[in-house]
Coordinates of C-alpha atoms in Angstrom, one line a residue:
M1 CA -7.5 46.8 16.3
S2 CA -7.6 44.3 13.1
V3 CA -6.6 45.1 10.1
P4 CA -8.5 43.8 7.2
S5 CA -6.5 41.5 4.3
G6 CA -6.1 43.0 1.1
A7 CA -4.1 46.3 0.2
N8 CA -3.4 47.0 3.9
G9 CA -2.7 43.3 4.8
S10 CA 0.7 42.3 5.7
P11 CA 3.1 40.7 3.8
S12 CA 2.6 37.4 4.3
D13 CA -1.3 37.9 3.5
A14 CA -0.2 39.3 0.1
K15 CA 2.2 36.5 -0.3
T16 CA -0.6 33.7 0.2
A17 CA -3.0 35.5 -1.8
S18 CA -0.3 35.4 -4.6
T19 CA 0.4 32.3 -4.2
Q20 CA -3.1 30.6 -4.3
P21 CA -4.0 31.1 -8.1
G22 CA -0.6 29.3 -8.6
K23 CA -1.8 26.3 -6.7
R24 CA -5.2 26.6 -8.8
S25 CA -3.5 27.0 -12.3
Q26 CA -1.6 23.6 -11.1
K27 CA -4.5 21.7 -10.0
A28 CA -6.2 22.7 -13.3
K29 CA -3.5 21.4 -15.5
A30 CA -3.4 18.3 -13.4
R31 CA -6.9 18.0 -14.3
R32 CA -6.5 18.4 -17.8
R33 CA -3.6 16.3 -18.0
N34 CA -5.7 13.3 -16.5
L35 CA -8.9 14.2 -18.7
A36 CA -6.7 13.9 -21.5
I37 CA -5.1 10.5 -20.3
H38 CA -8.3 8.8 -19.3
A39 CA -10.4 10.1 -22.1
K40 CA -11.6 6.6 -23.2
P41 CA -13.6 5.2 -20.8
L42 CA -13.1 1.4 -22.1
P43 CA -10.2 0.0 -24.1
L44 CA -11.9 0.2 -27.6
E45 CA -11.7 2.3 -30.4
T46 CA -14.7 4.3 -31.5
H47 CA -15.0 5.5 -34.8
P48 CA -17.7 8.7 -35.4
L49 CA -19.3 10.1 -38.2
P50 CA -18.4 13.7 -39.2
A51 CA -20.8 16.1 -38.3
F52 CA -23.8 17.4 -40.3
H53 CA -24.5 21.1 -41.0
P54 CA -27.9 21.5 -43.2
S55 CA -26.6 24.8 -44.3
N56 CA -23.3 23.1 -45.8
P57 CA -24.2 20.8 -48.7
I58 CA -20.4 19.3 -48.4
S59 CA -21.1 18.1 -45.1
L60 CA -23.6 15.7 -46.2
L61 CA -21.4 14.2 -48.8
R62 CA -18.9 13.5 -46.2
L63 CA -21.5 12.1 -44.2
C64 CA -22.6 9.9 -47.4
Y65 CA -19.1 9.1 -48.0
A66 CA -18.0 7.9 -44.5
W67 CA -21.6 5.8 -44.0
I68 CA -20.7 3.8 -47.2
S69 CA -17.1 3.5 -46.5
D70 CA -18.1 1.9 -43.1
A71 CA -20.7 -0.2 -44.8
L72 CA -18.4 -1.7 -47.1
F73 CA -15.1 -2.0 -45.0
S74 CA -16.0 -1.6 -41.6
P75 CA -13.2 -0.8 -39.1
T76 CA -12.7 -3.1 -36.1
S77 CA -13.0 -1.1 -32.4
H78 CA -11.3 -4.0 -30.9
P79 CA -7.2 -3.9 -30.7
A80 CA -4.5 -5.4 -33.1
R81 CA -3.7 -8.3 -30.5
D82 CA -5.9 -9.6 -27.4
F83 CA -4.7 -8.7 -23.7
V84 CA -3.3 -11.7 -22.5
G85 CA -3.7 -12.8 -18.5
Y86 CA -3.1 -15.3 -16.7
F87 CA -5.2 -17.2 -13.9
S88 CA -4.0 -17.6 -10.6
P89 CA -5.6 -20.0 -8.1
E90 CA -3.3 -18.9 -5.1
T91 CA -4.5 -15.2 -5.2
R92 CA -8.0 -16.0 -6.9
S93 CA -7.5 -13.4 -9.6
V94 CA -6.0 -12.8 -13.1
H95 CA -2.7 -11.3 -13.6
V96 CA -1.6 -9.1 -16.5
T97 CA 2.1 -9.2 -16.7
D98 CA 2.8 -7.2 -20.0
P99 CA 3.7 -3.4 -19.2
R100 CA 1.7 -2.2 -22.1
C101 CA -1.6 -3.8 -21.5
A102 CA -1.5 -3.1 -17.9
R103 CA -1.3 0.4 -18.7
I104 CA -3.6 0.5 -21.1
L105 CA -6.2 -1.4 -19.1
W106 CA -5.7 1.3 -16.3
Q107 CA -5.8 4.4 -18.3
M108 CA -9.1 3.3 -20.2
G109 CA -11.2 2.1 -17.5
F110 CA -9.5 1.9 -14.6
F111 CA -9.3 -1.7 -14.6
G112 CA -7.5 -3.8 -12.1
K113 CA -4.9 -2.7 -9.4
G114 CA -1.0 -2.7 -9.3
T115 CA 0.0 -5.5 -7.2
L116 CA 3.0 -3.1 -5.5
S117 CA 0.9 -0.1 -5.6
R118 CA -2.5 0.9 -4.0
S119 CA -4.4 1.2 -6.9
E120 CA -2.4 2.4 -10.0
P121 CA 0.6 0.3 -11.1
S122 CA 3.3 3.3 -10.7
W123 CA 5.9 1.3 -8.7
L124 CA 8.4 1.3 -11.8
K125 CA 8.1 5.5 -11.8
R126 CA 8.4 5.7 -8.1
E127 CA 11.6 3.5 -8.3
E128 CA 13.1 5.3 -11.3
A129 CA 12.3 8.7 -9.3
R130 CA 14.1 7.5 -6.4
V131 CA 17.2 6.4 -8.5
R132 CA 16.9 9.5 -10.5
E133 CA 17.1 11.8 -7.0
Q134 CA 19.7 10.0 -5.3
R135 CA 22.1 10.5 -8.8
M136 CA 21.2 14.3 -8.5
K137 CA 21.5 14.8 -4.9
P138 CA 24.6 17.0 -4.2
K139 CA 27.5 15.9 -2.4
G140 CA 27.4 16.4 1.4
R141 CA 23.3 17.1 1.4
L142 CA 20.3 15.2 2.6
A143 CA 16.8 14.9 1.0
A144 CA 13.9 16.3 3.4
E145 CA 13.3 12.5 4.3
D146 CA 16.9 11.5 5.4
W147 CA 16.6 14.6 7.6
T148 CA 13.7 13.7 9.2
N149 CA 15.3 10.5 10.0
V150 CA 18.4 11.6 11.6
R151 CA 16.1 14.1 13.7
R152 CA 14.0 11.2 14.6
E153 CA 17.2 9.3 15.4
E154 CA 18.5 11.9 17.6
R155 CA 15.5 12.4 19.5
R156 CA 15.4 8.6 20.4
M157 CA 19.0 8.7 21.6
F158 CA 18.0 11.9 23.5
K159 CA 15.2 10.3 25.4
L160 CA 17.1 7.1 25.9
E161 CA 20.2 9.2 27.8
R162 CA 17.5 11.2 29.8
A163 CA 16.1 8.3 31.1
R164 CA 19.4 6.7 31.9
L165 CA 20.6 9.6 33.7
E166 CA 17.0 9.8 35.4
K167 CA 17.3 6.0 36.5
E168 CA 21.0 6.8 38.1
K169 CA 19.9 10.0 39.8
I170 CA 16.9 7.9 41.5
E171 CA 19.7 5.0 42.5
R172 CA 21.7 7.6 43.7
Q173 CA 18.8 8.9 46.1
R174 CA 18.3 5.7 47.1
L175 CA 21.9 5.1 48.3
I176 CA 21.8 8.3 50.1
E177 CA 18.8 7.7 52.0
A178 CA 20.0 4.2 53.2
G179 CA 23.4 5.8 54.3
D180 CA 25.5 3.9 52.1
L181 CA 26.6 6.9 49.8
P182 CA 27.7 9.9 51.7
P183 CA 26.1 13.1 50.4
D184 CA 28.9 15.0 49.7
E185 CA 30.5 12.6 47.2
E186 CA 27.2 12.8 44.8
E187 CA 28.7 15.5 42.7
E188 CA 31.9 13.7 42.6
S189 CA 30.3 10.6 41.2
T190 CA 28.2 12.4 38.6
E191 CA 31.3 14.1 37.4
L192 CA 33.0 10.5 37.1
T193 CA 30.2 8.7 35.3
A194 CA 29.4 11.4 33.0
E195 CA 33.0 11.8 32.0
P196 CA 33.9 11.1 28.3
P197 CA 36.0 8.3 27.1
P198 CA 39.1 9.4 25.5
E199 CA 39.5 10.2 21.9
D200 CA 42.8 9.0 21.1
I201 CA 42.8 5.2 21.6
P202 CA 46.7 3.8 21.4
K203 CA 46.7 0.7 19.2
L204 CA 47.9 -2.8 21.2
T205 CA 50.3 -4.6 19.2
T206 CA 51.7 -6.8 21.7
E207 CA 50.3 -8.9 24.7
I208 CA 50.2 -7.5 28.1
T209 CA 50.1 -9.6 31.3
V210 CA 49.2 -8.0 34.4
D211 CA 48.7 -8.9 38.1
A212 CA 45.0 -8.2 39.1
P213 CA 42.9 -9.1 41.9
V214 CA 39.6 -11.2 41.6
V215 CA 36.8 -10.5 43.4
G216 CA 33.8 -13.0 43.1
G217 CA 34.8 -14.3 39.4
H218 CA 35.3 -10.7 38.1
V219 CA 38.8 -9.4 37.5
T220 CA 39.3 -5.8 38.8
P221 CA 42.6 -3.8 37.8
P222 CA 45.5 -3.7 40.7
M223 CA 45.6 -0.4 43.0
D224 CA 47.8 0.7 45.5
L225 CA 45.7 0.7 48.6
Q226 CA 46.8 2.6 51.8
N227 CA 43.8 2.1 54.5
G228 CA 41.2 1.9 51.6
H229 CA 42.7 4.9 49.9
I230 CA 43.8 5.2 46.4
N231 CA 47.5 6.4 46.5
G232 CA 47.2 8.7 49.6
D233 CA 44.2 10.4 48.2
S234 CA 41.4 11.4 50.7
K235 CA 38.9 9.8 48.9
R236 CA 37.8 6.3 49.5
L237 CA 37.1 3.6 46.9
R238 CA 33.8 2.3 46.1
P239 CA 34.1 -0.7 43.7
T240 CA 30.4 -1.8 42.6
L241 CA 29.6 -5.8 42.3
N242 CA 26.3 -6.4 40.8
G243 CA 24.7 -2.9 42.3
T244 CA 26.3 -3.9 45.7
L245 CA 29.1 -1.9 47.6
L246 CA 32.2 -3.5 48.7
P247 CA 34.7 -2.1 51.1
A248 CA 38.0 -1.1 49.9
H249 CA 39.9 -3.2 52.5
D250 CA 38.4 -6.7 51.2
L251 CA 39.8 -6.2 47.9
A252 CA 43.4 -6.2 49.4
S253 CA 42.8 -9.4 50.8
Q254 CA 41.6 -11.3 47.7
P255 CA 44.3 -13.6 46.0
S256 CA 45.6 -12.1 42.4
S257 CA 45.6 -13.6 39.3
P258 CA 47.4 -12.6 35.8
L259 CA 45.3 -11.1 33.3
I260 CA 46.1 -11.3 29.5
V261 CA 45.0 -9.0 27.3
R262 CA 45.2 -9.8 23.7
S263 CA 45.4 -6.7 20.9
P264 CA 42.8 -6.8 18.8
Q265 CA 42.8 -6.1 15.3
P266 CA 43.1 -2.7 14.5
F267 CA 40.0 -0.8 13.1
P268 CA 40.3 0.4 9.3
G269 CA 40.9 4.1 9.3
P270 CA 38.3 6.7 7.7
K271 CA 38.1 6.9 4.0
T272 CA 39.8 9.8 2.3
V273 CA 37.6 12.4 0.3
E274 CA 39.0 11.0 -3.3
E275 CA 38.2 7.3 -1.8
E276 CA 34.5 8.1 -1.2
E277 CA 34.2 10.3 -4.4
A278 CA 35.8 7.5 -6.5
A279 CA 33.1 5.0 -4.5
E280 CA 30.2 6.9 -5.5
E281 CA 31.1 7.4 -9.0
D282 CA 31.6 3.7 -9.4
E283 CA 27.9 3.1 -7.8
E284 CA 26.6 5.7 -10.3
E285 CA 27.9 4.1 -13.5
E286 CA 26.5 0.8 -12.2
S287 CA 23.2 2.3 -11.8
R288 CA 23.1 4.0 -15.1
G289 CA 23.9 0.8 -16.6
R290 CA 21.7 -1.6 -15.1
A291 CA 18.0 -0.9 -16.1
I292 CA 15.3 -1.2 -13.4
E293 CA 13.5 -4.3 -14.1
N294 CA 9.6 -4.0 -13.4
Q295 CA 8.5 -6.3 -10.8
E296 CA 4.9 -5.1 -10.9
H297 CA 2.0 -6.4 -13.0
L298 CA -1.8 -5.5 -13.2
Q299 CA -3.9 -7.7 -10.6
L300 CA -7.9 -8.3 -11.9
T301 CA -10.6 -9.4 -10.0
F302 CA -13.0 -12.2 -11.7
E303 CA -15.7 -9.8 -12.2
E304 CA -13.4 -7.4 -14.2
A305 CA -11.7 -10.1 -15.9
F306 CA -15.0 -11.6 -17.1
F307 CA -16.2 -8.4 -18.2
L308 CA -13.2 -7.8 -20.5
V309 CA -13.6 -11.3 -21.8
Y310 CA -17.5 -11.6 -22.5
A311 CA -18.6 -8.1 -22.6
L312 CA -15.8 -6.6 -24.3
G313 CA -13.5 -9.3 -26.3
V314 CA -10.5 -7.5 -25.6
L315 CA -9.0 -10.2 -23.1
T316 CA -7.6 -14.0 -23.3
I317 CA -7.3 -15.7 -20.0
H318 CA -4.6 -18.7 -20.0
P319 CA -3.6 -21.0 -17.1
A320 CA -0.9 -20.0 -15.4
K321 CA 1.5 -22.5 -13.6
R322 CA 0.8 -23.0 -10.1
R323 CA 4.4 -21.9 -8.7
D324 CA 5.0 -19.3 -11.3
L325 CA 3.1 -16.0 -11.7
S326 CA 5.6 -14.5 -14.4
P327 CA 4.8 -14.5 -17.8
L328 CA 4.9 -18.3 -19.2
S329 CA 7.8 -19.7 -21.2
V330 CA 7.8 -19.9 -24.7
K331 CA 7.4 -23.8 -24.9
F332 CA 4.7 -23.7 -22.2
K333 CA 1.5 -22.9 -24.6
P334 CA -1.7 -23.7 -23.2
Q335 CA -5.1 -23.3 -24.8
P336 CA -6.7 -20.3 -23.5
Y337 CA -10.0 -20.7 -21.5
S338 CA -13.6 -20.4 -22.9
T339 CA -16.1 -17.9 -21.7
I340 CA -18.3 -21.2 -20.5
D341 CA -14.6 -22.5 -19.0
L342 CA -14.2 -19.0 -17.1
L343 CA -17.6 -18.9 -15.8
E344 CA -17.3 -22.3 -14.3
L345 CA -14.0 -21.6 -13.0
F346 CA -15.1 -18.2 -11.2
C347 CA -18.2 -20.0 -9.8
Q348 CA -15.8 -22.6 -8.4
Y349 CA -13.1 -20.1 -6.9
S350 CA -15.2 -17.3 -5.8
S351 CA -15.7 -18.9 -2.2
F352 CA -12.9 -20.3 -0.2
P353 CA -12.4 -23.0 -0.3
P354 CA -13.2 -23.5 -3.8
Q355 CA -15.7 -26.0 -4.6
D356 CA -15.2 -29.3 -5.7
T357 CA -17.9 -29.5 -8.2
V358 CA -18.6 -27.0 -11.1
W359 CA -22.6 -27.0 -11.1
I360 CA -23.4 -23.7 -11.1
S361 CA -26.3 -22.3 -8.7
P362 CA -28.2 -18.9 -9.4
D363 CA -27.1 -17.7 -6.6
E364 CA -23.7 -18.0 -6.9
Q365 CA -22.0 -15.2 -5.4
F366 CA -19.9 -14.5 -8.6
L367 CA -22.8 -14.4 -10.7
L368 CA -24.8 -11.5 -8.1
N369 CA -21.3 -9.6 -8.4
Y370 CA -20.9 -9.8 -11.8
V371 CA -24.5 -9.0 -12.5
A372 CA -24.3 -5.7 -10.4
Y373 CA -20.6 -5.0 -12.1
H374 CA -22.0 -5.2 -15.9
H375 CA -25.2 -3.1 -14.7
F376 CA -23.2 -0.3 -13.6
R377 CA -20.7 -0.4 -16.2
S378 CA -23.2 -0.6 -19.2
L379 CA -24.6 2.5 -17.2
G380 CA -20.9 4.3 -17.8
W381 CA -20.0 4.2 -14.2
V382 CA -16.5 3.2 -13.3
V383 CA -16.9 0.3 -10.9
R384 CA -14.2 -0.4 -8.3
P385 CA -14.3 -2.7 -5.2
G386 CA -15.1 -0.9 -2.2
Q387 CA -14.1 -3.6 0.9
K388 CA -12.7 -0.1 2.5
F389 CA -16.2 1.3 3.2
G390 CA -17.8 -1.9 3.8
V391 CA -19.6 -2.2 0.9
D392 CA -19.5 -4.2 -2.5
Y393 CA -18.6 -1.6 -4.9
L394 CA -17.5 2.0 -5.2
I395 CA -19.1 3.7 -8.4
Y396 CA -17.3 6.9 -10.0
Q397 CA -18.6 9.2 -13.0
G398 CA -15.2 10.0 -14.1
G399 CA -12.7 7.6 -12.4
P400 CA -10.6 7.8 -8.9
V401 CA -7.9 10.3 -10.4
I402 CA -10.8 12.6 -11.7
A403 CA -13.1 12.7 -8.6
H404 CA -14.0 10.8 -5.4
A405 CA -17.0 8.1 -5.7
E406 CA -20.3 9.3 -5.3
F407 CA -22.2 6.3 -4.6
A408 CA -21.7 2.8 -2.6
V409 CA -23.5 -0.2 -3.7
L410 CA -24.6 -2.8 -1.4
I411 CA -25.9 -5.8 -3.4
V412 CA -29.0 -7.7 -1.5
P413 CA -30.0 -10.8 -3.3
A414 CA -33.5 -11.1 -3.5
Y415 CA -35.5 -14.5 -3.6
T416 CA -38.8 -13.4 -5.6
D417 CA -39.6 -16.1 -7.8
R418 CA -42.0 -18.5 -6.4
Y419 CA -39.7 -21.5 -6.4
W420 CA -37.4 -20.2 -3.8
N421 CA -40.4 -20.6 -1.5
T422 CA -41.0 -23.9 -1.8
P423 CA -39.3 -26.7 0.4
G424 CA -36.9 -27.7 -2.2
G425 CA -35.9 -23.9 -3.0
R426 CA -35.4 -23.0 0.8
A427 CA -33.3 -25.7 1.0
R428 CA -31.2 -24.5 -2.0
R429 CA -30.7 -21.1 -1.1
R430 CA -27.1 -20.1 -0.2
V431 CA -27.9 -17.0 1.3
Y432 CA -29.7 -18.5 4.3
E433 CA -30.0 -15.1 6.3
E434 CA -30.9 -11.8 5.7
K435 CA -29.2 -8.9 6.9
D436 CA -30.5 -7.1 10.1
W437 CA -31.2 -3.5 10.4
W438 CA -28.5 -2.5 12.7
Q439 CA -25.8 -3.5 10.0
L440 CA -27.7 -1.5 7.4
H441 CA -27.4 1.4 9.6
C442 CA -23.8 1.0 10.5
T443 CA -22.9 1.0 6.7
N444 CA -25.1 4.0 6.0
R445 CA -23.5 5.7 8.6
V446 CA -20.0 4.9 7.4
Q447 CA -21.0 6.3 3.9
S448 CA -22.7 9.5 5.3
R449 CA -19.4 10.0 7.1
V450 CA -17.3 9.8 3.9
L451 CA -19.8 11.8 2.0
K452 CA -21.2 9.1 -0.2
T453 CA -24.8 7.7 -1.0
L454 CA -25.7 4.2 0.2
V455 CA -27.5 2.0 -3.0
L456 CA -28.9 -0.8 -2.2
C457 CA -28.7 -3.2 -5.7
Y458 CA -31.5 -5.9 -5.3
I459 CA -30.6 -8.4 -8.0
D460 CA -33.8 -10.9 -8.5
I461 CA -32.7 -14.3 -8.4
P462 CA -34.0 -16.7 -11.1
S463 CA -35.2 -20.3 -10.3
E464 CA -33.1 -23.2 -11.3
L465 CA -35.7 -24.2 -13.7
D466 CA -34.9 -21.1 -15.9
M467 CA -31.3 -22.0 -15.9
D468 CA -31.8 -25.7 -17.4
F469 CA -29.8 -25.5 -20.1
D470 CA -29.5 -28.9 -22.5
D471 CA -25.7 -29.3 -23.1
V472 CA -23.9 -25.6 -23.2
I473 CA -24.6 -22.9 -21.4
D474 CA -25.9 -19.9 -22.7
V475 CA -24.4 -16.9 -21.2
G476 CA -26.6 -14.3 -22.8
K477 CA -29.6 -16.1 -21.8
L478 CA -28.2 -16.8 -18.1
M479 CA -27.4 -12.9 -17.8
R480 CA -30.5 -11.8 -19.0
S481 CA -32.6 -14.1 -16.5
Y482 CA -31.1 -11.4 -13.7
K483 CA -33.1 -8.3 -12.8
V484 CA -31.4 -5.3 -11.1
R485 CA -33.4 -2.9 -9.0
E486 CA -31.6 0.1 -7.3
F487 CA -33.1 2.2 -4.1
V488 CA -31.0 4.9 -2.6
V489 CA -30.6 5.0 0.9
R490 CA -30.0 8.2 2.8
R491 CA -29.3 8.9 6.8
W492 CA -32.2 11.3 7.6
L493 CA -30.6 14.1 10.3
P494 CA -33.2 16.2 12.4
N495 CA -31.1 19.2 12.0
R496 CA -31.0 19.5 8.2
S497 CA -34.5 18.2 7.6
R498 CA -36.2 21.0 9.8
D499 CA -38.5 23.3 8.1

């Protein structure tokens, strides 16, 4: 008879029920902490006006004072100094090497990823936790991961030993069936094979010369042979050479040669407890005095870097040395890239191998990606790369640490202008083939399996005549010439759509 859980339930059920509220409270605390850390959606400072209450006349005075102050002395929303990044042609990305700037860019908008982490740059935090755990680990105790490694090694050695014994057993059975090994000696051979080596091995300090017979180039120790027996024992001698048996009387007829055994170097004895403790204390003092150097930096994609430079104006990008991705030296101070230079540079390196010319086409891959990125960022979404799920972007409502991505964006170029239907326009198209229907269904099925909604982002590409600038490219006019259309695609399931 089953007993319902509750007052009459088992103690384990009561314990589980008591621990569930604790887990929920911990998750709630972690969520509140993440919301407080990532409260700002962008790395900008906002200055809101005070609230106005019609029932309180003083609030009107405060509102007027704040409005006049902002009009006369308008505070800036940008940080005191711009963030600095370095263009890397090898990785086709922008590197932010300052840990403070990297932390701010991640906490305010989730820009970039750590080079030594999956997303958030947390390598230094993990290393500090590992070193702290090693310092606080009690003597003679291992962590859970260490015990797991020990058990895995024990299981591996047990399997190897078991396979070896099974192989020997099969070989002995084969010899018994062939008549080379009597069945009554199987038990003894097993005992001789499984006999452990002696624990105490005397140290050899002198050279020893022994007369030993040589059989086929192999040296065997001398023995007293009497009619194929050892010292009158009833058991026959069965030496084995390369897996074959040799009768005992053949050994006596072989010539002997001196065997010289030189004494090896004595192994160092085990350390005492005092020596081990002193060595551990020395290692701890060295680790305390040596600070961990942060070897991780933030890696920005071209779209993220251009958004921070063009749309927000908080990032300055410098050309980096070819063989040095670390912060540039004080003597090397190149001029930062301008917005137009970055546009041409990113269009040049958006394809592999990089293009030789800097002529910008309307259907450049970087322009299409940035238009979609800028569009969803301006709507308040957090945009992250989506190659893991076979799409261009994943958009989050709060961020990767707040909730999972709700939508997956797939960019579809649309040549709707009349120019692209002319022979010259068809020849200048960069995207020659449209996506097949089976590619769309495969992508949609993947998104349905991971509980995401597929969004087709159609970007209407302008003609080259609309991009005919005189001397200087107007980035704002160029971006306004693109149009974005969104279509949500859902996978139809008959079982869920029945009346």
